[in-house]
CSV table of C-alpha atoms in Angstrom, one decimal:
chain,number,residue,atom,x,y,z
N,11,UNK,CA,16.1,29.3,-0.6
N,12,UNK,CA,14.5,27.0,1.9
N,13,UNK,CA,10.9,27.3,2.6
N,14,UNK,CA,9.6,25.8,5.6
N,15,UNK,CA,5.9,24.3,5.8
N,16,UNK,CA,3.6,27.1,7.4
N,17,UNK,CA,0.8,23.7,8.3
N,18,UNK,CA,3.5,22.3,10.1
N,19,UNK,CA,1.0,21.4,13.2
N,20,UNK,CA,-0.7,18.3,13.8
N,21,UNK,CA,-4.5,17.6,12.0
N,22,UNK,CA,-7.5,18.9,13.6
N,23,UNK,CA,-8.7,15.2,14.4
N,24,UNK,CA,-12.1,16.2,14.1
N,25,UNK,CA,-12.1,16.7,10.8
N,26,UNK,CA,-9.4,14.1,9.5
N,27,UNK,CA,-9.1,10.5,11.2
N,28,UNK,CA,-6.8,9.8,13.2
N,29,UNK,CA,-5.0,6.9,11.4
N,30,UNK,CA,-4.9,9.2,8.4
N,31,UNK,CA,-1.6,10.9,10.6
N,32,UNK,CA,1.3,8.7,11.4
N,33,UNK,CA,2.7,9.4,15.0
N,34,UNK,CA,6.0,10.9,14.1
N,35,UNK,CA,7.9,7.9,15.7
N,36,UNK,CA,11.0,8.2,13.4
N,37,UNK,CA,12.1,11.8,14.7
N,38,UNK,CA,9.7,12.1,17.6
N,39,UNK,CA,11.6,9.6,20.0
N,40,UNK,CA,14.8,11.7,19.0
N,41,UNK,CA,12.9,15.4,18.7
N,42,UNK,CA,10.0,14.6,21.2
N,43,UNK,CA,7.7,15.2,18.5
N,44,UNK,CA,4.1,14.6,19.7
N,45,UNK,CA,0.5,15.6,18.9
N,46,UNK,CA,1.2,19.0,20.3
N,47,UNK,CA,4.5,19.5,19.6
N,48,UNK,CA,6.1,19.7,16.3
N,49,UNK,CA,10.0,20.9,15.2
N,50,UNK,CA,11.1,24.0,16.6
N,51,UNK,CA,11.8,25.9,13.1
N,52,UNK,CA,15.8,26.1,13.1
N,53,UNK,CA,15.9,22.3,13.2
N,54,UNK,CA,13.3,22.6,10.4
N,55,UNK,CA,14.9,24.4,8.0
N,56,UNK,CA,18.1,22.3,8.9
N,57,UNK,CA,16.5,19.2,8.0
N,58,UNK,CA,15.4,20.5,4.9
N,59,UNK,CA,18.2,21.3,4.1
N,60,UNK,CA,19.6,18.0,4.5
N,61,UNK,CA,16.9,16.9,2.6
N,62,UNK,CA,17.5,19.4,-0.2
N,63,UNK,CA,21.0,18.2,-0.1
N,64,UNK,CA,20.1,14.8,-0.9
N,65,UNK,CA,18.1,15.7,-3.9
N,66,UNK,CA,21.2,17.3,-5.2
N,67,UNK,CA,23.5,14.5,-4.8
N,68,UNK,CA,21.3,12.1,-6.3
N,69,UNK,CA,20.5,14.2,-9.3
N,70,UNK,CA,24.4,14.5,-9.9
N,71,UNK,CA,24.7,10.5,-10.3
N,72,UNK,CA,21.8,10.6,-12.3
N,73,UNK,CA,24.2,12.9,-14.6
N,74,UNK,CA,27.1,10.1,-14.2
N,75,UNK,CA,25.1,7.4,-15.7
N,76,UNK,CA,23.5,9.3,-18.7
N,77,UNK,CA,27.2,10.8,-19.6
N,78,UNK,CA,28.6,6.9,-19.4
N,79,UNK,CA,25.8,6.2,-21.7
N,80,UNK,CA,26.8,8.9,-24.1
N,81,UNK,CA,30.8,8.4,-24.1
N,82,UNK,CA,29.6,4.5,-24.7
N,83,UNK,CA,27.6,5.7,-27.5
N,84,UNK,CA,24.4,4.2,-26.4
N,85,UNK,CA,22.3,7.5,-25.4
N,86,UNK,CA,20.8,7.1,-28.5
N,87,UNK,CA,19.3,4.0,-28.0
N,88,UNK,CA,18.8,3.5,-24.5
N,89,UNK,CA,15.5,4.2,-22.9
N,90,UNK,CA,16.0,5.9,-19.7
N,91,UNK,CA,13.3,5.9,-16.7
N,92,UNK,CA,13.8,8.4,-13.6
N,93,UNK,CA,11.5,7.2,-10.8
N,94,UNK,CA,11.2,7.7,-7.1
N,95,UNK,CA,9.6,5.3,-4.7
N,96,UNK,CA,7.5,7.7,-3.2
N,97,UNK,CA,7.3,11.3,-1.8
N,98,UNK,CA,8.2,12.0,1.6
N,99,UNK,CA,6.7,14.2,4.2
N,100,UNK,CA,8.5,17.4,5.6
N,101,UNK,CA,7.1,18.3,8.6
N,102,UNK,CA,3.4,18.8,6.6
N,103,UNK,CA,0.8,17.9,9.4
N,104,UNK,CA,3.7,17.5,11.9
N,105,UNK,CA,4.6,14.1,10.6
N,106,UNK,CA,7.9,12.9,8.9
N,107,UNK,CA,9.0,10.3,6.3
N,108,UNK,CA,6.6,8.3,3.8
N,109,UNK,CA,3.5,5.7,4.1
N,110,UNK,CA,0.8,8.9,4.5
N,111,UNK,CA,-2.2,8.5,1.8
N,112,UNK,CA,-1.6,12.4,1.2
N,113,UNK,CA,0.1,13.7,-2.0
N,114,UNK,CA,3.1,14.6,0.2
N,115,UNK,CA,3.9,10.8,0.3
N,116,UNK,CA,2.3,9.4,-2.9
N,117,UNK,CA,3.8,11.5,-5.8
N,118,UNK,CA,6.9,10.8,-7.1
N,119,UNK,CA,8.9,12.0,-10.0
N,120,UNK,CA,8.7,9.7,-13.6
N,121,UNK,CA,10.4,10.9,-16.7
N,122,UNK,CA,11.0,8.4,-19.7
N,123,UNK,CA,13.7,9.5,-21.7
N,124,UNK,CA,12.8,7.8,-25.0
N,125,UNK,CA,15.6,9.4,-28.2
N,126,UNK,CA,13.8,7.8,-30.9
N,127,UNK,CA,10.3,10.0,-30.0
N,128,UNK,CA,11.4,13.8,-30.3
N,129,UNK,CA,8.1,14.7,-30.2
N,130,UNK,CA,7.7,14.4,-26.6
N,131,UNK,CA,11.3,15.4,-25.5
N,132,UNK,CA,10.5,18.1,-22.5
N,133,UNK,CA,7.1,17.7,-22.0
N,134,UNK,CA,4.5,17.1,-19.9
N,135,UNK,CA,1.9,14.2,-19.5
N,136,UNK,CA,-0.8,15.4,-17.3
N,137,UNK,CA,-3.0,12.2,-16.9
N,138,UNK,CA,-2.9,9.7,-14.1
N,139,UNK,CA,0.1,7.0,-14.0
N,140,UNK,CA,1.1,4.6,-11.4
N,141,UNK,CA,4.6,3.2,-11.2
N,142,UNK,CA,3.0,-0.1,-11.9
N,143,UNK,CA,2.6,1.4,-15.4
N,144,UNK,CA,6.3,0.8,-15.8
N,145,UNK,CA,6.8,-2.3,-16.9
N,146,UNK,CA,3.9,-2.4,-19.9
N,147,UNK,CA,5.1,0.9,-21.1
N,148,UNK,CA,8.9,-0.4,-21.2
N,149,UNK,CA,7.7,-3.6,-23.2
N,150,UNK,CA,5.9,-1.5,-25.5
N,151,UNK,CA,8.1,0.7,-26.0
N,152,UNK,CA,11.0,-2.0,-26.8
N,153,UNK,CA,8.5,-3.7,-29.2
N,154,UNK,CA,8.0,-7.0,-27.7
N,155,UNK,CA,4.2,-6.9,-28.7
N,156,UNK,CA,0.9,-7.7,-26.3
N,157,UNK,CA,0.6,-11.0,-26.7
N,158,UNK,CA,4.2,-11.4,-25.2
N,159,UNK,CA,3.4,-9.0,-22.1
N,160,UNK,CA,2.9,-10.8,-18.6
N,161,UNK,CA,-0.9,-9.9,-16.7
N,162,UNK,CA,-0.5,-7.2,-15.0
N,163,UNK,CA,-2.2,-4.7,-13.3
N,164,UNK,CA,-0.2,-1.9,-15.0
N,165,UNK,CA,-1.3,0.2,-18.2
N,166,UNK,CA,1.2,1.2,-20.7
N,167,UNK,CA,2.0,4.9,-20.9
N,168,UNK,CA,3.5,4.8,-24.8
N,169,UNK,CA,0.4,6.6,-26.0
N,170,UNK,CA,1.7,9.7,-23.4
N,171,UNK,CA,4.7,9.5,-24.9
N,172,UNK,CA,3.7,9.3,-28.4
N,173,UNK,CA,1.0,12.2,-27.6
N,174,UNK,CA,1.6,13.9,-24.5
N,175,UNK,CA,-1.8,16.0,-25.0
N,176,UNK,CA,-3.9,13.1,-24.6
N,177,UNK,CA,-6.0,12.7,-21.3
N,178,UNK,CA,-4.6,9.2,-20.1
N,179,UNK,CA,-6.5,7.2,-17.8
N,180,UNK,CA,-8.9,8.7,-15.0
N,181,UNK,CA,-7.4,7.1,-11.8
N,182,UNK,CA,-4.1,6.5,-9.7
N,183,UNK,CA,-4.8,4.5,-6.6
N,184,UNK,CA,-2.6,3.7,-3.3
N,185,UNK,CA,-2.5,1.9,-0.4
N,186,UNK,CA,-1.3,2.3,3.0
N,187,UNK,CA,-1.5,0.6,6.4
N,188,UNK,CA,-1.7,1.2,10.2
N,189,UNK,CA,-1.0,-0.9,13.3
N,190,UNK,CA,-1.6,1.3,16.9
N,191,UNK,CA,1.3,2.3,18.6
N,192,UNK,CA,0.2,0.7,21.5
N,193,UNK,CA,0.4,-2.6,19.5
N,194,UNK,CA,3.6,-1.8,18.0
N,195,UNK,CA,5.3,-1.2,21.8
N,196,UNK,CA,4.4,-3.9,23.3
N,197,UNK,CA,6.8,-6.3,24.6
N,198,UNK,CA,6.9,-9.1,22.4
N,199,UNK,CA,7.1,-7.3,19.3
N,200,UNK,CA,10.2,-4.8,20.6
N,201,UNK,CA,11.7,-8.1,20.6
N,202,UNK,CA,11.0,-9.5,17.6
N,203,UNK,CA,11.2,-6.2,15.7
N,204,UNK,CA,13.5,-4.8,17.7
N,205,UNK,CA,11.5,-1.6,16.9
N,206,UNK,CA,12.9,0.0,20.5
N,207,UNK,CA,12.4,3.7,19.8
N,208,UNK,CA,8.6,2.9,20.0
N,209,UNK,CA,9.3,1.9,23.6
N,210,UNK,CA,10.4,5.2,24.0
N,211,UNK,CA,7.4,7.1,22.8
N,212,UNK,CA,4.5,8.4,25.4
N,213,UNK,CA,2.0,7.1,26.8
N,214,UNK,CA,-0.2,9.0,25.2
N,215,UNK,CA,0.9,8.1,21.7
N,216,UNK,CA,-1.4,5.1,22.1
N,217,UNK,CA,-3.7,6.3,21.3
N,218,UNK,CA,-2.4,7.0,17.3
N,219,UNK,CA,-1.2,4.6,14.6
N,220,UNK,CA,1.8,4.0,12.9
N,221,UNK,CA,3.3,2.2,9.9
N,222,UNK,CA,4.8,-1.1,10.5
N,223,UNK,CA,7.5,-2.1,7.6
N,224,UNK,CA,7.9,-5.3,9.9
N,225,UNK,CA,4.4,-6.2,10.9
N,226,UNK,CA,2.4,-9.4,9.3
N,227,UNK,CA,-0.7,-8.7,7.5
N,228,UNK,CA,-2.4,-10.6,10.5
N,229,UNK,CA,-1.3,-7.8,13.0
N,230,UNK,CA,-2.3,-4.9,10.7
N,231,UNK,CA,-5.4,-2.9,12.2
N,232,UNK,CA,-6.6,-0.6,9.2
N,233,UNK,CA,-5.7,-0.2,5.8
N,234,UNK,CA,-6.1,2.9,3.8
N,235,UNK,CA,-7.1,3.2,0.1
N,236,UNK,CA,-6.7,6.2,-1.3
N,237,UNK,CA,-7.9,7.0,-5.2
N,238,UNK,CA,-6.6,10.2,-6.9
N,239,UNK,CA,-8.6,11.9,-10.2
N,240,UNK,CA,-7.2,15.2,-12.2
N,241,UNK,CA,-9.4,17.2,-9.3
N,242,UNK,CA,-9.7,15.4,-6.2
N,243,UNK,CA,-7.9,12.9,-4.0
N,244,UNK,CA,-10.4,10.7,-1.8
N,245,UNK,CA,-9.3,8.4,0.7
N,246,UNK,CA,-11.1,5.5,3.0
N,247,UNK,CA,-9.7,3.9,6.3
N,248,UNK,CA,-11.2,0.5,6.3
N,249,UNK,CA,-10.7,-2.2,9.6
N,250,UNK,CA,-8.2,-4.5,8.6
N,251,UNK,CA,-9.6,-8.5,9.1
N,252,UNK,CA,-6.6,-10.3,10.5
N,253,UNK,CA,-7.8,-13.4,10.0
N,254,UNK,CA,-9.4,-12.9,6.4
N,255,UNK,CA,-6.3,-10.4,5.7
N,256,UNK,CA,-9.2,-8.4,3.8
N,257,UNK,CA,-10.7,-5.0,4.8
N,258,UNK,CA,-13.7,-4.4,6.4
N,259,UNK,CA,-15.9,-2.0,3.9
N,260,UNK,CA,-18.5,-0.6,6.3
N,261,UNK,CA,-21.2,1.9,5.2
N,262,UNK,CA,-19.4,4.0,7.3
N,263,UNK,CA,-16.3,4.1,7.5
N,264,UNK,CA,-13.6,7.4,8.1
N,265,UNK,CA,-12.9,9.0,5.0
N,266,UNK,CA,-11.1,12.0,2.9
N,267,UNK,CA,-11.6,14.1,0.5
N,268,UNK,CA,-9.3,16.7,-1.1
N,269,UNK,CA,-9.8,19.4,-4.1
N,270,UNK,CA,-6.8,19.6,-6.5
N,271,UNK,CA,-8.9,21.4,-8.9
N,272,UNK,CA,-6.6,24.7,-8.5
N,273,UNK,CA,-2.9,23.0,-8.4
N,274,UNK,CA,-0.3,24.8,-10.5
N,275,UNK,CA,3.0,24.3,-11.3
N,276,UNK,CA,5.4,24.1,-9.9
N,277,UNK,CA,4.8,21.5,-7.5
N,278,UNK,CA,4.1,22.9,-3.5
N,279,UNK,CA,3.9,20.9,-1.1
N,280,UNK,CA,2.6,23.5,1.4
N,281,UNK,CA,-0.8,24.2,-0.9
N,282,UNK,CA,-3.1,21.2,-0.4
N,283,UNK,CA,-4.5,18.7,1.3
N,284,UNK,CA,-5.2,20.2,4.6
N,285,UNK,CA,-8.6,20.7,4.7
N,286,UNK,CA,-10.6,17.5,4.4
N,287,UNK,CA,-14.3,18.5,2.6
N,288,UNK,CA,-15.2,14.9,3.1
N,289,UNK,CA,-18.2,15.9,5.4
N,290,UNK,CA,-19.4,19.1,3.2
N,291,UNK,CA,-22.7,18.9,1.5
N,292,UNK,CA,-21.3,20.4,-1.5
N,293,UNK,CA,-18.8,17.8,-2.6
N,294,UNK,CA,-21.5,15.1,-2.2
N,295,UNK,CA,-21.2,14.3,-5.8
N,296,UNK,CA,-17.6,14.1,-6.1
N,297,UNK,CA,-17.7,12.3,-3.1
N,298,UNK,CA,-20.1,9.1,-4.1
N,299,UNK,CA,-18.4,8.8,-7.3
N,300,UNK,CA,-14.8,8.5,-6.4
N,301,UNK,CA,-16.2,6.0,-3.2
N,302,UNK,CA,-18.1,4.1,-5.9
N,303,UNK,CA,-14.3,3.4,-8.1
N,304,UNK,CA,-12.8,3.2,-4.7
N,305,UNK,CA,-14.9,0.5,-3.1
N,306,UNK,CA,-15.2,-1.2,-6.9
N,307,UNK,CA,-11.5,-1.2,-7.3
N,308,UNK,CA,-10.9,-2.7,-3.7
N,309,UNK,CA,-13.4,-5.5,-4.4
N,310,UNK,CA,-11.6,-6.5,-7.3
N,311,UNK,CA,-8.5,-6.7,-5.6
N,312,UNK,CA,-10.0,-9.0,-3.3
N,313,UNK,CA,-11.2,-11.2,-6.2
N,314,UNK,CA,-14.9,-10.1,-5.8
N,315,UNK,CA,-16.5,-9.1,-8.6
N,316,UNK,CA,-19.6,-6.7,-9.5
N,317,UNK,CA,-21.0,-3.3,-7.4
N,318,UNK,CA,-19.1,-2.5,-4.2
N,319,UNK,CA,-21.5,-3.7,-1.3
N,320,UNK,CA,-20.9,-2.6,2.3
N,321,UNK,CA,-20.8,-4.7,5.5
């Protein structure tokens, strides 16, 4: 069965920024997909479909390569990770593709298939991880030891797998960033880029943002950071300094704030994270202390150290 979104319309941009929303440039300049127009519902359910098909087709390899590993008689000591990139937007919020800070984009699937540790063969960890946590969790789970392990910004998940019950650490962060279409068209860059379907677009697409896969970090425009709890998923939009390449952390700066308090299982897509409650009084708490990791976290990326200040 194929269920199509039912918030397949554009944001209200008075209540969600407008770089938060990518301009759906990949389908629109074939579809005509704009602001106020979004994919009639056969073509839809067709390209879920597709998309469905996809899914199918590349869980049938996975089954390839873990049957070579058992005729090979190494299944049984072979430790087996399943992880996707990122998510991928289906016509939620009219838009298309990846590079959203919304959950639609930013989860993925990870399953470790560990034989020697039964105990957590078919279950669940519920904490936060980051596919950064990858690499630490495959070194300690081949026993190379700590002092052997490269710096990195990862955190082994071993203990999740040793004791799936336990809480994990508190945060997952992202990042994603924007460039104006009416950069992105411009002359100079079709050329360069040869990014020509954005020549296509309408005029009043300039007046939104878009991903740029080929774009410098001196042409960027805004960066999004987005932080993501066991509850809530908050989000800033920060100016991008082209000639620092850092953000711009103002006092004020657009923002996003979602409640995941009530997600069940299984996953759907269609349930959240369409109604921003960045700018409602009653979420002021939660609001000032994921900004507070947020802004912390970003500093230290930058190399600065101590409470996050503001420009």
């Amino acid at each position: 069965k194929i269920k199509v979104t039912s918030h397949g319309e554009s944001p209200d941009f008075s209540q969600i920024p407008k770089m938060a929303w990518q301009w759906p440039c990949w389908v629109g300049a074939s579809y005509n997909l704009s602001d106020r127009t979004s994919l009639p519902h056969a073509d839809l359910r067709e390209a879920l479909r597709s998309y469905m098909a996809s899914i199918a087709f590349t869980d049938a390899q996975l089954g390839k390569i873990l049957k070579a590993l058992d005729d090979l008689g190494f299944a049984e000591r072979t430790i087996v990770v399943f992880a996707g990139d990122h998510g991928q937007n289906l016509g939620e919020h009219n838009t298309w593709t990846k590079m959203t800070a919304w959950e639609h984009s930013l989860r993925v699937p990870l399953i470790f298939r560990v034989p020697w540790l039964k105990q957590s063969a078919g279950r669940m960890h519920r904490g936060m991880a980051e596919l950064i946590d990858i690499y630490p969790t495959l070194h300690e789970l081949a026993g190379l030891g700590s002092s052997n392990l490269a710096p990195v910004d990862g955190e082994s998940l071993a203990f999740a797998l040793n004791e799936p019950d336990l809480p994990g650490k508190p945060y997952a962060f992202s990042q994603t960033q924007r460039i104006s279409v009416r950069s992105l068209r411009g002359e100079a860059r079709q050329k360069k880029f040869g990014m020509s379907a954005f020549g296509r677009l309408p005029a009043e697409a300039d007046e939104f943002f878009a991903p740029s896969c080929y774009s410098s970090a001196s042409d960027l425009e805004w960066m999004g950071y987005s932080i993501r709890d066991a509850s809530f998923r908050y989000t800033e939009w920060y100016q991008w300094n082209q000639t620092s390449l850092q953000p711009i952390i103002a006092e004020s700066t657009p923002a996003e704030l979602y409640d995941h308090s009530s997600d069940s299982l299984p996953f759907d897509p269609d349930h959240y994270e369409f109604q921003n409650l960045a700018h409602l009084p009653a979420y002021r708490e939660q609001l000032q202390r994921l900004q507070h990791a947020l802004r912390t976290a970003v500093l230290s990326w930058q190399g600065l150290s101590g409470e996050a200040i503001v420009v």
